[in-house]
Amino acid sequence: MTVKILGELKKLLSLRSLQARIFIIVLVVGLIPSLIMHHGILGSYEERSVQNRIATVQNQLMIVGNHLISNNYFHTKPEGYNSSVSREVINAELEMISNLYEGRVMIINSSLKVVKDTYGISTGKTIISEEVIQCFHGENLFHYDKEHGYIEMTTPIIDTSDSSGAIVGVMLTSISSEAIAATLEVLDRKAAILGNLIFVGVVALALVLSVVLTRPFNRVTEAINEVNAGYSNESISVPDYAETVKIVEAFNHLLSRMKALDASRQEFVENVSHELKTPMAAVKVLADSLLSQGDAPAELYREFLVDIASEIDRENRIITDLLALVKMEKKAQELNIISLNVNDLVELILKRLRPLARKKDVEVVFESMRPVMAEVDEVKMTLIMTNLVENAIKYNKEHGWVRVELDADYQYFVFKVSDSGIGIPEDSLAHIYERFYRVDKSHSREIGGTGLGLAITKNAVLMHRGVINVTSVEGEGSSFTVKIPLTCALGTS
């Protein structure tokens, strides 16, 4: 159990791990909204608390302002103002507001002179303040200083007895915001506790999801490891996600291909053994026959030695083709790329093969649609063209024909070989590129075929990132088409 937990933690520490990335994504998605909500709620509460406190104080100050006007507070000798009782009452109201909100109230007349200061330090002084001047012009301002813990505001004193509603004074008020700060602190502590709980929950959820969501991929890995270790060679199935289905399908296709390659390799070994033993067996039979005849004539010796030499040549061809095929597969990416005139190469190959065509009375025709320059491996391209044209001649009918065509577009060139030969049965078309596969074994032995020519040809075509296709009608002839890029990007010169 401990080892398993340590393994999961090790995966989480690796950012290349899907499990780690899921963990981080869930963690971020879970925590960022919580943090935003935390600060958003506290900020919203603080703003609303400040607004409510200002509105409450402003309402009370407006009432005091009406009392100031109704009692002619700004007149030193007011008409009908025969007592200082009202002034004392108003002063008491101002003191009450100042004490209640732990602040300071100053009443300023139109001459910017402080008529009343609840602190008693600025009474009679002239104050020049931008906020006060703007308030006389009808703008009510407030300022919240969170750092020093106070709210400052201006309240106009409007003469309601005057139809014009003139502003005759301003109340400049400062109140404490410590109560708001204390409430925020309590809320912040509670939010921190809740945030820690959310953090623990999100971490746990992220850990669980990262493990659960990656479990199907772990099952895929385990199944592949079992196949790799040799415990199983059956197709695997993990249908949890569309992604795992695609991965499993790709692996199953690969497994099927590996099985086919293994079967092909085994068949190849069997075929090689058979093909190499056949000439040796023939040589052994011929040699034993000569040895059993002590006084055989020279003509018989000569005949048997010719047959022995023929079998040795046949075995030598098989070994040469096998070595060429193995070498080509071993160095599949190594091409000696040069810029080559393909038309000249085809002419040279046909010049070499025309004597063979004349022996079988086969007419060889070359049709070139345009000059073709391509970047290819000359040796392997010669091998491709020679094998196809030579097969077209060897497997042809007497008085037949072979037509070689060369064409190109802006990206590929096409080399096509058609013949009037014996053709290929439809059920054999899918197997002609297999090693040692022969459509007509007796005819192949007569003309010395090894069954490796088309396998070598296709391998060389694939090395050039090209394709080879065949169409054939048995008894009427075949047509092989090779399509190869004009520029081979994989070659190394």
GROMACS .gro file of C-alpha atoms in nm:
model
  493
    1MET     CA    1   0.000   0.000   0.000
    2THR     CA    2   0.281   0.238   0.093
    3VAL     CA    3   0.466   0.157  -0.230
    4LYS     CA    4   0.151   0.229  -0.431
    5ILE     CA    5   0.099   0.565  -0.258
    6LEU     CA    6   0.465   0.656  -0.318
    7GLY     CA    7   0.422   0.562  -0.684
    8GLU     CA    8   0.119   0.790  -0.719
    9LEU     CA    9   0.306   1.077  -0.550
   10LYS     CA   10   0.602   1.025  -0.782
   11LYS     CA   11   0.368   1.054  -1.081
   12LEU     CA   12   0.222   1.374  -0.940
   13LEU     CA   13   0.569   1.526  -0.907
   14SER     CA   14   0.634   1.472  -1.278
   15LEU     CA   15   0.471   1.746  -1.485
   16ARG     CA   16   0.498   1.524  -1.793
   17SER     CA   17   0.250   1.286  -1.632
   18LEU     CA   18  -0.115   1.312  -1.738
   19GLN     CA   19  -0.210   1.234  -1.379
   20ALA     CA   20  -0.005   1.533  -1.255
   21ARG     CA   21  -0.162   1.762  -1.512
   22ILE     CA   22  -0.515   1.653  -1.420
   23PHE     CA   23  -0.429   1.709  -1.053
   24ILE     CA   24  -0.300   2.060  -1.124
   25ILE     CA   25  -0.596   2.152  -1.348
   26VAL     CA   26  -0.854   2.038  -1.092
   27LEU     CA   27  -0.659   2.214  -0.816
   28VAL     CA   28  -0.643   2.540  -1.010
   29VAL     CA   29  -1.007   2.520  -1.125
   30GLY     CA   30  -1.116   2.453  -0.767
   31LEU     CA   31  -0.901   2.709  -0.585
   32ILE     CA   32  -0.904   3.013  -0.814
   33PRO     CA   33  -1.284   3.061  -0.798
   34SER     CA   34  -1.266   3.017  -0.419
   35LEU     CA   35  -0.999   3.286  -0.387
   36ILE     CA   36  -1.189   3.519  -0.620
   37MET     CA   37  -1.509   3.460  -0.424
   38HIS     CA   38  -1.326   3.516  -0.093
   39HIS     CA   39  -1.184   3.853  -0.194
   40GLY     CA   40  -1.498   3.947  -0.389
   41ILE     CA   41  -1.731   3.890  -0.093
   42LEU     CA   42  -1.506   4.077   0.151
   43GLY     CA   43  -1.461   4.364  -0.093
   44SER     CA   44  -1.833   4.381  -0.163
   45TYR     CA   45  -1.916   4.376   0.209
   46GLU     CA   46  -1.662   4.652   0.278
   47GLU     CA   47  -1.797   4.872   0.000
   48ARG     CA   48  -2.157   4.818   0.105
   49SER     CA   49  -2.075   4.881   0.473
   50VAL     CA   50  -1.903   5.210   0.388
   51GLN     CA   51  -2.197   5.320   0.171
   52ASN     CA   52  -2.451   5.231   0.443
   53ARG     CA   53  -2.248   5.410   0.709
   54ILE     CA   54  -2.218   5.723   0.494
   55ALA     CA   55  -2.591   5.717   0.413
   56THR     CA   56  -2.683   5.680   0.782
   57VAL     CA   57  -2.457   5.963   0.894
   58GLN     CA   58  -2.567   6.184   0.604
   59ASN     CA   59  -2.933   6.140   0.703
   60GLN     CA   60  -2.858   6.245   1.058
   61LEU     CA   61  -2.648   6.539   0.941
   62MET     CA   62  -2.926   6.655   0.709
   63ILE     CA   63  -3.164   6.661   1.008
   64VAL     CA   64  -2.911   6.863   1.208
   65GLY     CA   65  -2.870   7.095   0.906
   66ASN     CA   66  -3.244   7.161   0.902
   67HIS     CA   67  -3.227   7.243   1.271
   68LEU     CA   68  -2.942   7.484   1.202
   69ILE     CA   69  -3.151   7.671   0.944
   70SER     CA   70  -3.471   7.672   1.145
   71ASN     CA   71  -3.288   7.812   1.450
   72ASN     CA   72  -3.086   8.075   1.259
   73TYR     CA   73  -2.764   7.913   1.376
   74PHE     CA   74  -2.548   8.121   1.142
   75HIS     CA   75  -2.680   8.460   1.268
   76THR     CA   76  -2.501   8.617   1.565
   77LYS     CA   77  -2.806   8.829   1.653
   78PRO     CA   78  -3.095   8.649   1.500
   79GLU     CA   79  -3.439   8.801   1.495
   80GLY     CA   80  -3.667   8.605   1.725
   81TYR     CA   81  -3.371   8.408   1.857
   82ASN     CA   82  -3.404   8.517   2.223
   83SER     CA   83  -3.221   8.226   2.391
   84SER     CA   84  -2.910   8.012   2.360
   85VAL     CA   85  -3.109   7.700   2.438
   86SER     CA   86  -3.156   7.599   2.074
   87ARG     CA   87  -2.787   7.649   2.001
   88GLU     CA   88  -2.694   7.427   2.292
   89VAL     CA   89  -2.939   7.163   2.176
   90ILE     CA   90  -2.788   7.165   1.828
   91ASN     CA   91  -2.437   7.152   1.972
   92ALA     CA   92  -2.545   6.857   2.180
   93GLU     CA   93  -2.673   6.681   1.869
   94LEU     CA   94  -2.343   6.743   1.696
   95GLU     CA   95  -2.151   6.611   1.997
   96MET     CA   96  -2.374   6.306   2.005
   97ILE     CA   97  -2.302   6.230   1.637
   98SER     CA   98  -1.932   6.287   1.694
   99ASN     CA   99  -1.924   6.051   1.993
  100LEU     CA  100  -2.153   5.794   1.835
  101TYR     CA  101  -1.937   5.754   1.526
  102GLU     CA  102  -1.607   5.833   1.697
  103GLY     CA  103  -1.551   6.124   1.466
  104ARG     CA  104  -1.546   6.500   1.426
  105VAL     CA  105  -1.797   6.746   1.286
  106MET     CA  106  -1.713   7.098   1.168
  107ILE     CA  107  -1.977   7.351   1.058
  108ILE     CA  108  -1.846   7.599   0.803
  109ASN     CA  109  -2.034   7.909   0.688
  110SER     CA  110  -2.034   8.065   0.343
  111SER     CA  111  -1.724   8.270   0.433
  112LEU     CA  112  -1.533   7.940   0.487
  113LYS     CA  113  -1.516   8.017   0.858
  114VAL     CA  114  -1.551   7.732   1.106
  115VAL     CA  115  -1.858   7.815   1.318
  116LYS     CA  116  -1.851   7.492   1.519
  117ASP     CA  117  -1.586   7.221   1.571
  118THR     CA  118  -1.675   6.930   1.797
  119TYR     CA  119  -1.305   6.896   1.875
  120GLY     CA  120  -1.301   7.265   1.974
  121ILE     CA  121  -0.967   7.336   1.806
  122SER     CA  122  -1.067   7.500   1.478
  123THR     CA  123  -1.366   7.715   1.583
  124GLY     CA  124  -1.334   8.064   1.443
  125LYS     CA  125  -1.066   7.963   1.193
  126THR     CA  126  -1.092   7.988   0.819
  127ILE     CA  127  -1.066   7.663   0.628
  128ILE     CA  128  -0.980   7.633   0.261
  129SER     CA  129  -1.061   7.285   0.137
  130GLU     CA  130  -1.136   7.162  -0.212
  131GLU     CA  131  -1.408   6.930  -0.082
  132VAL     CA  132  -1.576   7.219   0.105
  133ILE     CA  133  -1.564   7.450  -0.195
  134GLN     CA  134  -1.705   7.180  -0.423
  135CYS     CA  135  -1.982   7.114  -0.171
  136PHE     CA  136  -2.080   7.483  -0.186
  137HIS     CA  137  -2.115   7.425  -0.561
  138GLY     CA  138  -2.355   7.135  -0.502
  139GLU     CA  139  -2.121   6.834  -0.507
  140ASN     CA  140  -2.135   6.597  -0.211
  141LEU     CA  141  -1.804   6.418  -0.174
  142PHE     CA  142  -1.671   6.146   0.052
  143HIS     CA  143  -1.334   5.982   0.100
  144TYR     CA  144  -1.266   5.642   0.255
  145ASP     CA  145  -0.917   5.603   0.399
  146LYS     CA  146  -0.885   5.234   0.482
  147GLU     CA  147  -0.523   5.262   0.591
  148HIS     CA  148  -0.594   5.527   0.862
  149GLY     CA  149  -0.942   5.399   0.942
  150TYR     CA  150  -1.174   5.692   0.877
  151ILE     CA  151  -1.438   5.821   0.636
  152GLU     CA  152  -1.452   6.191   0.548
  153MET     CA  153  -1.762   6.348   0.393
  154THR     CA  154  -1.922   6.685   0.321
  155THR     CA  155  -2.290   6.770   0.380
  156PRO     CA  156  -2.448   7.088   0.243
  157ILE     CA  157  -2.665   7.303   0.471
  158ILE     CA  158  -2.947   7.425   0.248
  159ASP     CA  159  -3.168   7.721   0.338
  160THR     CA  160  -3.512   7.570   0.277
  161SER     CA  161  -3.684   7.902   0.362
  162ASP     CA  162  -3.529   8.052   0.049
  163SER     CA  163  -3.700   7.951  -0.273
  164SER     CA  164  -3.363   7.932  -0.448
  165GLY     CA  165  -3.242   7.665  -0.203
  166ALA     CA  166  -2.910   7.839  -0.142
  167ILE     CA  167  -2.630   7.653   0.035
  168VAL     CA  168  -2.545   7.864   0.340
  169GLY     CA  169  -2.301   7.627   0.503
  170VAL     CA  170  -2.120   7.296   0.491
  171MET     CA  171  -2.071   7.025   0.751
  172LEU     CA  172  -1.728   6.859   0.712
  173THR     CA  173  -1.747   6.530   0.897
  174SER     CA  174  -1.492   6.261   0.974
  175ILE     CA  175  -1.609   5.931   1.124
  176SER     CA  176  -1.422   5.618   1.231
  177SER     CA  177  -1.432   5.304   1.015
  178GLU     CA  178  -1.278   5.078   1.278
  179ALA     CA  179  -1.606   4.894   1.330
  180ILE     CA  180  -1.609   4.803   0.961
  181ALA     CA  181  -1.244   4.695   0.981
  182ALA     CA  182  -1.316   4.480   1.289
  183THR     CA  183  -1.609   4.309   1.114
  184LEU     CA  184  -1.395   4.253   0.805
  185GLU     CA  185  -1.125   4.097   1.020
  186VAL     CA  186  -1.373   3.853   1.173
  187LEU     CA  187  -1.514   3.768   0.832
  188ASP     CA  188  -1.162   3.725   0.693
  189ARG     CA  189  -1.074   3.476   0.969
  190LYS     CA  190  -1.390   3.277   0.907
  191ALA     CA  191  -1.330   3.291   0.533
  192ALA     CA  192  -0.971   3.171   0.587
  193ILE     CA  193  -1.097   2.872   0.788
  194LEU     CA  194  -1.353   2.795   0.518
  195GLY     CA  195  -1.084   2.847   0.252
  196ASN     CA  196  -0.853   2.597   0.423
  197LEU     CA  197  -1.134   2.343   0.434
  198ILE     CA  198  -1.207   2.405   0.067
  199PHE     CA  199  -0.834   2.371  -0.012
  200VAL     CA  200  -0.815   2.035   0.163
  201GLY     CA  201  -1.131   1.920  -0.014
  202VAL     CA  202  -1.009   2.037  -0.356
  203VAL     CA  203  -0.669   1.869  -0.306
  204ALA     CA  204  -0.842   1.545  -0.211
  205LEU     CA  205  -1.080   1.573  -0.507
  206ALA     CA  206  -0.792   1.653  -0.744
  207LEU     CA  207  -0.595   1.354  -0.616
  208VAL     CA  208  -0.891   1.118  -0.651
  209LEU     CA  209  -0.984   1.243  -0.999
  210SER     CA  210  -0.624   1.229  -1.122
  211VAL     CA  211  -0.601   0.866  -1.012
  212VAL     CA  212  -0.948   0.761  -1.132
  213LEU     CA  213  -0.932   0.937  -1.469
  214THR     CA  214  -0.590   0.791  -1.555
  215ARG     CA  215  -0.672   0.439  -1.439
  216PRO     CA  216  -0.788   0.323  -1.788
  217PHE     CA  217  -0.454   0.437  -1.933
  218ASN     CA  218  -0.276   0.237  -1.662
  219ARG     CA  219  -0.479  -0.067  -1.764
  220VAL     CA  220  -0.372  -0.012  -2.124
  221THR     CA  221  -0.008   0.002  -2.011
  222GLU     CA  222  -0.045  -0.314  -1.802
  223ALA     CA  223  -0.206  -0.501  -2.090
  224ILE     CA  224   0.069  -0.393  -2.330
  225ASN     CA  225   0.335  -0.494  -2.077
  226GLU     CA  226   0.176  -0.839  -2.048
  227VAL     CA  227   0.192  -0.879  -2.423
  228ASN     CA  228   0.549  -0.749  -2.425
  229ALA     CA  229   0.650  -0.993  -2.149
  230GLY     CA  230   0.499  -1.282  -2.343
  231TYR     CA  231   0.224  -1.366  -2.095
  232SER     CA  232  -0.042  -1.299  -2.356
  233ASN     CA  233  -0.072  -1.244  -2.728
  234GLU     CA  234  -0.445  -1.174  -2.739
  235SER     CA  235  -0.603  -0.845  -2.842
  236ILE     CA  236  -0.671  -0.606  -2.553
  237SER     CA  237  -0.984  -0.404  -2.479
  238VAL     CA  238  -1.018  -0.092  -2.259
  239PRO     CA  239  -1.345   0.077  -2.367
  240ASP     CA  240  -1.356   0.339  -2.088
  241TYR     CA  241  -1.271   0.643  -2.306
  242ALA     CA  242  -1.277   0.716  -2.676
  243GLU     CA  243  -0.903   0.789  -2.645
  244THR     CA  244  -0.825   0.451  -2.489
  245VAL     CA  245  -1.035   0.281  -2.756
  246LYS     CA  246  -0.825   0.449  -3.028
  247ILE     CA  247  -0.498   0.360  -2.852
  248VAL     CA  248  -0.609   0.000  -2.804
  249GLU     CA  249  -0.725  -0.029  -3.164
  250ALA     CA  250  -0.389   0.103  -3.286
  251PHE     CA  251  -0.206  -0.142  -3.058
  252ASN     CA  252  -0.424  -0.433  -3.169
  253HIS     CA  253  -0.351  -0.347  -3.533
  254LEU     CA  254   0.018  -0.337  -3.446
  255LEU     CA  255  -0.012  -0.670  -3.263
  256SER     CA  256  -0.184  -0.824  -3.565
  257ARG     CA  257   0.091  -0.691  -3.788
  258MET     CA  258   0.357  -0.829  -3.553
  259LYS     CA  259   0.186  -1.170  -3.561
  260ALA     CA  260   0.173  -1.156  -3.939
  261LEU     CA  261   0.539  -1.053  -3.953
  262ASP     CA  262   0.632  -1.334  -3.716
  263ALA     CA  263   0.441  -1.583  -3.926
  264SER     CA  264   0.599  -1.436  -4.239
  265ARG     CA  265   0.944  -1.462  -4.082
  266GLN     CA  266   0.885  -1.823  -3.991
  267GLU     CA  267   0.757  -1.897  -4.339
  268PHE     CA  268   1.054  -1.711  -4.482
  269VAL     CA  269   1.299  -1.928  -4.288
  270GLU     CA  270   1.117  -2.239  -4.405
  271ASN     CA  271   1.120  -2.118  -4.766
  272VAL     CA  272   1.488  -2.025  -4.750
  273SER     CA  273   1.571  -2.365  -4.609
  274HIS     CA  274   1.368  -2.537  -4.880
  275GLU     CA  275   1.504  -2.320  -5.164
  276LEU     CA  276   1.864  -2.369  -5.056
  277LYS     CA  277   1.825  -2.743  -4.995
  278THR     CA  278   1.665  -2.807  -5.335
  279PRO     CA  279   1.975  -2.723  -5.548
  280MET     CA  280   2.200  -2.902  -5.297
  281ALA     CA  281   1.977  -3.211  -5.313
  282ALA     CA  282   1.993  -3.204  -5.695
  283VAL     CA  283   2.374  -3.171  -5.685
  284LYS     CA  284   2.390  -3.463  -5.438
  285VAL     CA  285   2.174  -3.683  -5.661
  286LEU     CA  286   2.383  -3.600  -5.970
  287ALA     CA  287   2.711  -3.660  -5.787
  288ASP     CA  288   2.588  -3.992  -5.643
  289SER     CA  289   2.479  -4.101  -5.989
  290LEU     CA  290   2.825  -4.034  -6.129
  291LEU     CA  291   2.992  -4.213  -5.840
  292SER     CA  292   2.770  -4.517  -5.887
  293GLN     CA  293   2.884  -4.550  -6.249
  294GLY     CA  294   3.253  -4.630  -6.239
  295ASP     CA  295   3.301  -4.649  -6.618
  296ALA     CA  296   3.057  -4.380  -6.732
  297PRO     CA  297   3.143  -4.216  -7.067
  298ALA     CA  298   3.288  -3.864  -7.080
  299GLU     CA  299   2.973  -3.730  -7.243
  300LEU     CA  300   2.767  -3.841  -6.943
  301TYR     CA  301   3.016  -3.680  -6.704
  302ARG     CA  302   2.997  -3.360  -6.905
  303GLU     CA  303   2.614  -3.364  -6.904
  304PHE     CA  304   2.601  -3.421  -6.528
  305LEU     CA  305   2.862  -3.153  -6.458
  306VAL     CA  306   2.663  -2.901  -6.666
  307ASP     CA  307   2.356  -2.982  -6.457
  308ILE     CA  308   2.560  -2.950  -6.135
  309ALA     CA  309   2.696  -2.611  -6.246
  310SER     CA  310   2.341  -2.498  -6.328
  311GLU     CA  311   2.218  -2.592  -5.982
  312ILE     CA  312   2.515  -2.414  -5.821
  313ASP     CA  313   2.438  -2.100  -6.028
  314ARG     CA  314   2.075  -2.119  -5.920
  315GLU     CA  315   2.175  -2.143  -5.554
  316ASN     CA  316   2.417  -1.854  -5.601
  317ARG     CA  317   2.137  -1.638  -5.744
  318ILE     CA  318   1.914  -1.719  -5.446
  319ILE     CA  319   2.190  -1.629  -5.198
  320THR     CA  320   2.270  -1.307  -5.388
  321ASP     CA  321   1.904  -1.199  -5.389
  322LEU     CA  322   1.870  -1.287  -5.021
  323LEU     CA  323   2.174  -1.080  -4.931
  324ALA     CA  324   2.043  -0.788  -5.137
  325LEU     CA  325   1.704  -0.808  -4.967
  326VAL     CA  326   1.850  -0.833  -4.616
  327LYS     CA  327   2.093  -0.549  -4.683
  328MET     CA  328   1.812  -0.333  -4.818
  329GLU     CA  329   1.594  -0.392  -4.510
  330LYS     CA  330   1.884  -0.339  -4.268
  331LYS     CA  331   1.970   0.000  -4.418
  332ALA     CA  332   1.620   0.105  -4.512
  333GLN     CA  333   1.683   0.477  -4.463
  334GLU     CA  334   2.021   0.496  -4.636
  335LEU     CA  335   1.983   0.619  -4.992
  336ASN     CA  336   2.257   0.764  -5.206
  337ILE     CA  337   2.051   1.043  -5.359
  338ILE     CA  338   2.163   1.214  -5.678
  339SER     CA  339   1.989   1.426  -5.939
  340LEU     CA  340   1.925   1.184  -6.223
  341ASN     CA  341   1.793   1.200  -6.578
  342VAL     CA  342   1.534   0.922  -6.558
  343ASN     CA  343   1.484   0.910  -6.936
  344ASP     CA  344   1.853   0.827  -6.991
  345LEU     CA  345   1.841   0.562  -6.718
  346VAL     CA  346   1.542   0.389  -6.879
  347GLU     CA  347   1.712   0.397  -7.222
  348LEU     CA  348   2.025   0.239  -7.073
  349ILE     CA  349   1.828  -0.038  -6.898
  350LEU     CA  350   1.630  -0.119  -7.213
  351LYS     CA  351   1.952  -0.131  -7.413
  352ARG     CA  352   2.085  -0.398  -7.175
  353LEU     CA  353   1.764  -0.603  -7.182
  354ARG     CA  354   1.681  -0.590  -7.555
  355PRO     CA  355   1.910  -0.889  -7.636
  356LEU     CA  356   1.702  -1.097  -7.391
  357ALA     CA  357   1.385  -0.970  -7.561
  358ARG     CA  358   1.517  -1.060  -7.906
  359LYS     CA  359   1.583  -1.418  -7.792
  360LYS     CA  360   1.213  -1.451  -7.698
  361ASP     CA  361   1.100  -1.245  -7.999
  362VAL     CA  362   0.944  -0.984  -7.770
  363GLU     CA  363   0.911  -0.626  -7.894
  364VAL     CA  364   1.009  -0.359  -7.635
  365VAL     CA  365   0.867  -0.007  -7.683
  366PHE     CA  366   0.957   0.300  -7.475
  367GLU     CA  367   0.719   0.601  -7.460
  368SER     CA  368   0.837   0.913  -7.279
  369MET     CA  369   0.582   1.191  -7.232
  370ARG     CA  370   0.842   1.449  -7.120
  371PRO     CA  371   1.197   1.478  -6.987
  372VAL     CA  372   1.213   1.375  -6.620
  373MET     CA  373   1.478   1.485  -6.368
  374ALA     CA  374   1.445   1.334  -6.019
  375GLU     CA  375   1.643   1.301  -5.698
  376VAL     CA  376   1.672   0.924  -5.648
  377ASP     CA  377   1.916   0.646  -5.562
  378GLU     CA  378   2.049   0.537  -5.902
  379VAL     CA  379   2.138   0.181  -5.798
  380LYS     CA  380   1.802   0.106  -5.640
  381MET     CA  381   1.610   0.279  -5.918
  382THR     CA  382   1.801   0.066  -6.170
  383LEU     CA  383   1.705  -0.241  -5.966
  384ILE     CA  384   1.335  -0.143  -5.973
  385MET     CA  385   1.321  -0.079  -6.347
  386THR     CA  386   1.537  -0.378  -6.440
  387ASN     CA  387   1.329  -0.626  -6.235
  388LEU     CA  388   0.999  -0.504  -6.378
  389VAL     CA  389   1.112  -0.495  -6.743
  390GLU     CA  390   1.301  -0.826  -6.713
  391ASN     CA  391   0.995  -0.997  -6.560
  392ALA     CA  392   0.776  -0.854  -6.837
  393ILE     CA  393   1.011  -1.009  -7.095
  394LYS     CA  394   1.066  -1.345  -6.920
  395TYR     CA  395   0.700  -1.410  -6.840
  396ASN     CA  396   0.580  -1.304  -7.184
  397LYS     CA  397   0.443  -1.500  -7.477
  398GLU     CA  398   0.635  -1.567  -7.794
  399HIS     CA  399   0.601  -1.275  -8.038
  400GLY     CA  400   0.467  -1.064  -7.753
  401TRP     CA  401   0.533  -0.700  -7.659
  402VAL     CA  402   0.644  -0.490  -7.362
  403ARG     CA  403   0.557  -0.121  -7.337
  404VAL     CA  404   0.750   0.105  -7.100
  405GLU     CA  405   0.600   0.448  -7.023
  406LEU     CA  406   0.750   0.744  -6.837
  407ASP     CA  407   0.556   1.052  -6.729
  408ALA     CA  408   0.570   1.315  -6.454
  409ASP     CA  409   0.381   1.599  -6.291
  410TYR     CA  410   0.503   1.874  -6.058
  411GLN     CA  411   0.546   1.630  -5.766
  412TYR     CA  412   0.588   1.269  -5.886
  413PHE     CA  413   0.717   1.072  -6.183
  414VAL     CA  414   0.543   0.755  -6.303
  415PHE     CA  415   0.720   0.451  -6.447
  416LYS     CA  416   0.482   0.198  -6.606
  417VAL     CA  417   0.561  -0.143  -6.754
  418SER     CA  418   0.287  -0.328  -6.946
  419ASP     CA  419   0.318  -0.662  -7.125
  420SER     CA  420   0.122  -0.918  -7.326
  421GLY     CA  421   0.241  -1.204  -7.104
  422ILE     CA  422   0.083  -1.489  -6.914
  423GLY     CA  423  -0.077  -1.260  -6.657
  424ILE     CA  424  -0.138  -1.318  -6.288
  425PRO     CA  425  -0.442  -1.496  -6.139
  426GLU     CA  426  -0.663  -1.267  -5.932
  427ASP     CA  427  -0.616  -1.471  -5.615
  428SER     CA  428  -0.237  -1.432  -5.645
  429LEU     CA  429  -0.223  -1.052  -5.684
  430ALA     CA  430  -0.215  -0.995  -5.306
  431HIS     CA  431   0.085  -1.230  -5.263
  432ILE     CA  432   0.320  -1.145  -5.551
  433TYR     CA  433   0.540  -0.922  -5.331
  434GLU     CA  434   0.593  -1.197  -5.073
  435ARG     CA  435   0.936  -1.359  -5.058
  436PHE     CA  436   0.968  -1.682  -5.259
  437TYR     CA  437   0.608  -1.658  -5.378
  438ARG     CA  438   0.566  -1.784  -5.735
  439VAL     CA  439   0.250  -1.775  -5.941
  440ASP     CA  440   0.369  -2.053  -6.172
  441LYS     CA  441   0.643  -2.248  -5.993
  442SER     CA  442   0.731  -2.474  -6.283
  443HIS     CA  443   0.766  -2.184  -6.526
  444SER     CA  444   0.966  -1.986  -6.269
  445ARG     CA  445   1.213  -2.270  -6.231
  446GLU     CA  446   1.247  -2.297  -6.609
  447ILE     CA  447   1.350  -1.930  -6.642
  448GLY     CA  448   1.558  -1.929  -6.323
  449GLY     CA  449   1.337  -1.715  -6.101
  450THR     CA  450   1.414  -1.704  -5.726
  451GLY     CA  451   1.082  -1.559  -5.607
  452LEU     CA  452   1.258  -1.256  -5.454
  453GLY     CA  453   1.258  -1.007  -5.741
  454LEU     CA  454   0.926  -0.833  -5.669
  455ALA     CA  455   0.993  -0.832  -5.292
  456ILE     CA  456   1.322  -0.648  -5.358
  457THR     CA  457   1.149  -0.414  -5.603
  458LYS     CA  458   0.872  -0.316  -5.362
  459ASN     CA  459   1.125  -0.261  -5.082
  460ALA     CA  460   1.326  -0.025  -5.302
  461VAL     CA  461   1.009   0.165  -5.402
  462LEU     CA  462   0.907   0.209  -5.037
  463MET     CA  463   1.254   0.339  -4.953
  464HIS     CA  464   1.188   0.622  -5.200
  465ARG     CA  465   0.849   0.690  -5.034
  466GLY     CA  466   0.681   0.569  -5.351
  467VAL     CA  467   0.401   0.324  -5.434
  468ILE     CA  468   0.374   0.029  -5.672
  469ASN     CA  469   0.046  -0.103  -5.813
  470VAL     CA  470  -0.038  -0.389  -6.044
  471THR     CA  471  -0.331  -0.476  -6.268
  472SER     CA  472  -0.341  -0.809  -6.448
  473VAL     CA  473  -0.567  -1.040  -6.641
  474GLU     CA  474  -0.461  -1.404  -6.653
  475GLY     CA  475  -0.365  -1.504  -7.006
  476GLU     CA  476  -0.370  -1.143  -7.135
  477GLY     CA  477  -0.087  -0.964  -6.956
  478SER     CA  478   0.007  -0.742  -6.662
  479SER     CA  479   0.075  -0.376  -6.594
  480PHE     CA  480   0.299  -0.253  -6.309
  481THR     CA  481   0.289   0.120  -6.219
  482VAL     CA  482   0.552   0.282  -5.996
  483LYS     CA  483   0.494   0.633  -5.861
  484ILE     CA  484   0.791   0.802  -5.692
  485PRO     CA  485   0.841   1.162  -5.563
  486LEU     CA  486   1.068   1.379  -5.778
  487THR     CA  487   1.247   1.486  -5.457
  488CYS     CA  488   1.338   1.228  -5.192
  489ALA     CA  489   1.371   1.407  -4.855
  490LEU     CA  490   1.496   1.096  -4.669
  491GLY     CA  491   1.805   1.034  -4.874
  492THR     CA  492   2.160   1.097  -4.757
  493SER     CA  493   2.437   1.143  -5.004
   0.00000   0.00000   0.00000
